[in-house]
GROMACS .gro file of C-alpha atoms in nm:
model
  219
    1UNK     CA    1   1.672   2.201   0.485
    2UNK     CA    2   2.028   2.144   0.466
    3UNK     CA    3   2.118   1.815   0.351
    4UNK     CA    4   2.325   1.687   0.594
    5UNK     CA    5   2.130   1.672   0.866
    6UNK     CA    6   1.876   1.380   0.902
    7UNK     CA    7   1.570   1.449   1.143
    8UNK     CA    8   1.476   1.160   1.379
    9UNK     CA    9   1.252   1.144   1.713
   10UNK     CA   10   1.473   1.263   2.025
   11UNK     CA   11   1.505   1.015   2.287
   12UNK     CA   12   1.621   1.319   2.587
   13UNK     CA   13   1.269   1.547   2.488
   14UNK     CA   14   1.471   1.827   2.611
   15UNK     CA   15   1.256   2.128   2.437
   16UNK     CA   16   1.353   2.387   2.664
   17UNK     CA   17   1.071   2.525   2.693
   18UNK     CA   18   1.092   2.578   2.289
   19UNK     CA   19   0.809   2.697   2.072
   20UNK     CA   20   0.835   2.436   1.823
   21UNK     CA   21   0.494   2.319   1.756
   22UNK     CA   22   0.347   2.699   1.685
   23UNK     CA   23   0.659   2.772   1.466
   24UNK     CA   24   0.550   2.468   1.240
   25UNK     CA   25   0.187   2.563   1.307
   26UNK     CA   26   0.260   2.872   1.137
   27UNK     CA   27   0.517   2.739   0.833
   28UNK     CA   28   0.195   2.452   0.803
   29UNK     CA   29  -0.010   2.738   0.711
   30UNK     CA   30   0.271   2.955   0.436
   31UNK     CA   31   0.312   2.577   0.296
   32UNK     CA   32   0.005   2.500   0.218
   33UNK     CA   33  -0.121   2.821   0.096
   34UNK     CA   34   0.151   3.058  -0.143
   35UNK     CA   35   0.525   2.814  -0.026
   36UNK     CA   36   0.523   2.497  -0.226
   37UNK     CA   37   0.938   2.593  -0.186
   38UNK     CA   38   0.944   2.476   0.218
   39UNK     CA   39   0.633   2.191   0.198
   40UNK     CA   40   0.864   1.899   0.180
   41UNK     CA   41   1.058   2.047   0.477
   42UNK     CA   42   0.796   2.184   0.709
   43UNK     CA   43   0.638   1.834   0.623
   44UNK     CA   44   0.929   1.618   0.757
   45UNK     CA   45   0.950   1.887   1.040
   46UNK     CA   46   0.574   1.846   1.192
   47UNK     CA   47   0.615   1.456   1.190
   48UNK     CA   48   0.797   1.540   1.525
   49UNK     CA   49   0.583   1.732   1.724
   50UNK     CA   50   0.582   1.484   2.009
   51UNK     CA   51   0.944   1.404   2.050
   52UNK     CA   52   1.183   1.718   1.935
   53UNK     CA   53   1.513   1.886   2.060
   54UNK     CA   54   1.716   2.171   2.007
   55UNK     CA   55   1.781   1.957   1.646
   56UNK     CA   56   1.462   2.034   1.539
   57UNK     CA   57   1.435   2.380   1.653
   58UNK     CA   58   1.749   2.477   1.469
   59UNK     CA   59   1.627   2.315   1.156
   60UNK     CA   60   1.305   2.514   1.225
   61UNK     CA   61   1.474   2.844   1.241
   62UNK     CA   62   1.707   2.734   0.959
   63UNK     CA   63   1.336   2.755   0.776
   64UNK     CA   64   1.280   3.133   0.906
   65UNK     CA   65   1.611   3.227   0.769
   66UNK     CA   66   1.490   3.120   0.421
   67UNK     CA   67   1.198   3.310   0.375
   68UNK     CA   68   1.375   3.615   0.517
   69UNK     CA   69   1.619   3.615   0.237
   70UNK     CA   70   1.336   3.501  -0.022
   71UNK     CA   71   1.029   3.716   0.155
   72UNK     CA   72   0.947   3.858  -0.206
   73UNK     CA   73   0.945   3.534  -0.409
   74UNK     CA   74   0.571   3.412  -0.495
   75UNK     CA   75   0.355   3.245  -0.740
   76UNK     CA   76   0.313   3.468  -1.055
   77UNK     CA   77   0.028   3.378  -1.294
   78UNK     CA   78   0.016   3.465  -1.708
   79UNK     CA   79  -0.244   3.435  -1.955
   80UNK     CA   80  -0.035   3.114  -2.175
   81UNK     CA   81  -0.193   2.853  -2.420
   82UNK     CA   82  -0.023   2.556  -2.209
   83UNK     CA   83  -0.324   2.299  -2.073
   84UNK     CA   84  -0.266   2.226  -1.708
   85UNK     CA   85  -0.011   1.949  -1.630
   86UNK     CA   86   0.172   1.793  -1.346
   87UNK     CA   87   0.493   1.683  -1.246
   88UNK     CA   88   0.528   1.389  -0.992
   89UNK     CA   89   0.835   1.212  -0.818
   90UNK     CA   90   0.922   1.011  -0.499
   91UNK     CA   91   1.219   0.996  -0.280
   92UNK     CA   92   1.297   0.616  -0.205
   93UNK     CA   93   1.280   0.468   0.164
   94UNK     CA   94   1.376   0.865   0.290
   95UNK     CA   95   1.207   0.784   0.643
   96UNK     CA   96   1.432   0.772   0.898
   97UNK     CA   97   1.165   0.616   1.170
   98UNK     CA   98   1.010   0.369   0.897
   99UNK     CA   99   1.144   0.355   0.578
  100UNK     CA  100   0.873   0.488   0.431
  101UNK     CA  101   0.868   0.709   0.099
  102UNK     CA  102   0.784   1.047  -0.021
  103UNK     CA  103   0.580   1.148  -0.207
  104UNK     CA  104   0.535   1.504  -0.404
  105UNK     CA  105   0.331   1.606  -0.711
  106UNK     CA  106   0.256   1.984  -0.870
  107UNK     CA  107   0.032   2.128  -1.079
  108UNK     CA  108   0.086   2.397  -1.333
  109UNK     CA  109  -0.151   2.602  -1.479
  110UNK     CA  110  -0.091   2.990  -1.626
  111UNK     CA  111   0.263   2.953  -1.550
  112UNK     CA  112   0.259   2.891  -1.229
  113UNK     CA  113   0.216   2.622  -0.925
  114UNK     CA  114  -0.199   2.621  -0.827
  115UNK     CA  115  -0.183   2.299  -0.659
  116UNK     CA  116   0.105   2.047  -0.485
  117UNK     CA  117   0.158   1.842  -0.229
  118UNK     CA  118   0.457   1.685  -0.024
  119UNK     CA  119   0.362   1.412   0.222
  120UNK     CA  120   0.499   1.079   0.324
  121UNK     CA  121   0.354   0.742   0.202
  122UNK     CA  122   0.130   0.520   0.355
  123UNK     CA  123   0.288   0.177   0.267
  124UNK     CA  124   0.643   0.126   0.260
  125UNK     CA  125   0.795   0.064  -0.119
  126UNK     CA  126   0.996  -0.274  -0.201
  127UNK     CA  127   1.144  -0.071  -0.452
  128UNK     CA  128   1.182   0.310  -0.633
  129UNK     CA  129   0.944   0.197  -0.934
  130UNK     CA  130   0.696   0.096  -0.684
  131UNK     CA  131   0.748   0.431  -0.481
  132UNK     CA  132   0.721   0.617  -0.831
  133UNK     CA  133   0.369   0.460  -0.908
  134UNK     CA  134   0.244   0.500  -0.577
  135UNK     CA  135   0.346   0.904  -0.651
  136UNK     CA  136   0.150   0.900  -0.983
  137UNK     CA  137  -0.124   0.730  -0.806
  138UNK     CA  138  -0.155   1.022  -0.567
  139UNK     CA  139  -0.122   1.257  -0.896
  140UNK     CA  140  -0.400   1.030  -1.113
  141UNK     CA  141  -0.681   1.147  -0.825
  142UNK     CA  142  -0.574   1.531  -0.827
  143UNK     CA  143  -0.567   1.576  -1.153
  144UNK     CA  144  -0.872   1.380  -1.235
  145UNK     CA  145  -1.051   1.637  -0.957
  146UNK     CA  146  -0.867   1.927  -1.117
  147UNK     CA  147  -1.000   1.784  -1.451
  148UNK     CA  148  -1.332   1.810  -1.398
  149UNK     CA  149  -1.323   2.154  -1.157
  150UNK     CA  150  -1.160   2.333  -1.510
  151UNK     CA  151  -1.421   2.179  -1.658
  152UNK     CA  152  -1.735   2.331  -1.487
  153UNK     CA  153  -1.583   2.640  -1.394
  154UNK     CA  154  -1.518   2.743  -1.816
  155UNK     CA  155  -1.719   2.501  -1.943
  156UNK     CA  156  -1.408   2.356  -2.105
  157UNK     CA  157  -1.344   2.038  -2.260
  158UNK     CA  158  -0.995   1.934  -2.122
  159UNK     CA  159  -0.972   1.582  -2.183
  160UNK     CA  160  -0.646   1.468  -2.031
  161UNK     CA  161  -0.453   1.604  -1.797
  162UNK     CA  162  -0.029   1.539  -1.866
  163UNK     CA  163   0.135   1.371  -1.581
  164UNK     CA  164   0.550   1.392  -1.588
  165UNK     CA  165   0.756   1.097  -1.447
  166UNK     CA  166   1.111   1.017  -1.464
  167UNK     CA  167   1.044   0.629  -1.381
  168UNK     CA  168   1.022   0.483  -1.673
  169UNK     CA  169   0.926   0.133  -1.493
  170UNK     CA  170   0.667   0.312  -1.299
  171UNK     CA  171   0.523   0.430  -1.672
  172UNK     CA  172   0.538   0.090  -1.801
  173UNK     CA  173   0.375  -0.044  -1.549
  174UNK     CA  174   0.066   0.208  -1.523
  175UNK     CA  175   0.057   0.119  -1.921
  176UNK     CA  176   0.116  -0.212  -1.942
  177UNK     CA  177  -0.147  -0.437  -1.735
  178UNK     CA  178   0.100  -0.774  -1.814
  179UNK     CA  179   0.423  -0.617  -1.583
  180UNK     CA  180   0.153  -0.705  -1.297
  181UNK     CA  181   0.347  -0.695  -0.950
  182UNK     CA  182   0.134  -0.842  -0.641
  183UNK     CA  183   0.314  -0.630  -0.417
  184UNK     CA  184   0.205  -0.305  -0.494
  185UNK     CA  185  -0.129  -0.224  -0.324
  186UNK     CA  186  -0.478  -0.267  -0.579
  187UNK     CA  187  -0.549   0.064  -0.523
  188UNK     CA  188  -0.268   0.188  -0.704
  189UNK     CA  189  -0.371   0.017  -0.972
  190UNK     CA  190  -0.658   0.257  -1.090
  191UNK     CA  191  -0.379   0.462  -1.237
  192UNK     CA  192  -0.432   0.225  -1.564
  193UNK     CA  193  -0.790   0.276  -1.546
  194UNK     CA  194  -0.773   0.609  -1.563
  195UNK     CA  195  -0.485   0.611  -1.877
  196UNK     CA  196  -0.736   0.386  -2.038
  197UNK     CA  197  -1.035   0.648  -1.946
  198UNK     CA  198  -0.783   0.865  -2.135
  199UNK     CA  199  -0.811   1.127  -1.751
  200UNK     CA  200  -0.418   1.124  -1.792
  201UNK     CA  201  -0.124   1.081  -2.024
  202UNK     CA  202   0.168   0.957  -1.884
  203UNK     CA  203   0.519   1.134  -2.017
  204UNK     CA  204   0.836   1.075  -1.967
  205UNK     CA  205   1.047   1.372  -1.850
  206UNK     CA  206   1.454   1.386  -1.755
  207UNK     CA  207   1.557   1.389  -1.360
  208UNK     CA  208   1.690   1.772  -1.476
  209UNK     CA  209   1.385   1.891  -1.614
  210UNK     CA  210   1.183   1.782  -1.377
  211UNK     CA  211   1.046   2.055  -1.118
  212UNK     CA  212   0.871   1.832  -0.809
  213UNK     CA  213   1.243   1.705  -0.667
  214UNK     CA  214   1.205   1.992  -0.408
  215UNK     CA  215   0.917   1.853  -0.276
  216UNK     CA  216   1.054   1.534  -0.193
  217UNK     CA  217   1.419   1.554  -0.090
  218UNK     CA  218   1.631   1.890   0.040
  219UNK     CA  219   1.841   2.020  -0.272
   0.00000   0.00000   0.00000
């Protein structure tokens, strides 16, 4: 997605007779199942199925161009000694049409992405901690599934899974049940249940080092 552009519903609906909503039907499908690379994009692109213009469409194709040029990238998978962990982030008040926030979360296990996601949030965020620990909520309930899948499938006895943040307010929070902010929904909240159930441990990892920005933000 090229950063200077900033997708917003069209007022005109001039398509054009375009095919935008089976182009994103299709890039729906690559994201979801082998291109964690375009979800964030293709994401932000379907949220305007109803209203689109010749914006869209170009931002669409700008997609297509992408995977020409990187048609032989994909997920490659290695025997390592590395327990699965996850990296999680948020992109502040991104929304355009509501101020909502972003969230994105990965998985690695074996070298390589095996789950992520890139969707927009469901409250709006008074603030980037509390878009941050709504993030690592979202990342608390896949890797407590994952968890327990690895689990049955080998038998296994993984006992925490290692979530990455760079919000160091959003960590102290999910540790600390004093910093209690009203605000933020209960829900989130079972984040320090499950730190206490000792499901996750919550690290803190640089802004460089950190590989879920692309599923938040273009880069």
């Amino acid at each position: 997605m090229d950063i200077s552009v900033r997708l917003k519903s069209s007022e005109k609906y001039d398509t054009e007779g375009l095919p935008y909503r089976e182009l994103v039907g299709g890039l729906l499908y690559l994201a979801t199942s082998t291109r964690p690379d375009i979800a964030n994009t293709v994401n932000k692109l379907s949220q305007f199925l109803n209203y689109y213009d010749n914006t869209h469409w170009k931002a669409t194709k700008r997609v297509l161009r992408y995977l020409k040029k990187t048609i032989n990238f994909g997920l490659i998978f290695k025997r390592t000694e590395e327990p699965l962990f996850a990296y999680t982030d948020s992109d502040w008040a991104n929304s355009l049409e509501d101020r909502k926030s972003y969230t994105g979360c990965c998985f690695i296990l074996s070298g390589s992405t095996i789950s992520w996601e890139s969707r927009k949030q469901c409250t709006v965020a008074l603030s980037s901690t509390e878009a941050e620990y709504v993030a690592l909520s979202d990342g608390t309930k896949e890797a407590i599934y994952l968890r327990k899948l690895l689990n049955e499938l080998h038998d296994a006895d993984l006992k925490s899974v290692r979530l990455l943040s760079d919000n160091k307010g959003a960590i102290k929070l999910a540790d600390n049940p004093i910093l209690l902010q009203t605000h933020i929904d209960i829900r989130h909240h079972f984040v320090r249940e499950a730190l206490n159930n000792n499901d996750i441990d919550i690290k803190f990892v640089s802004t460089e080092d950190r590989a879920a920005h692309v599923l938040t933000k273009a880069l």
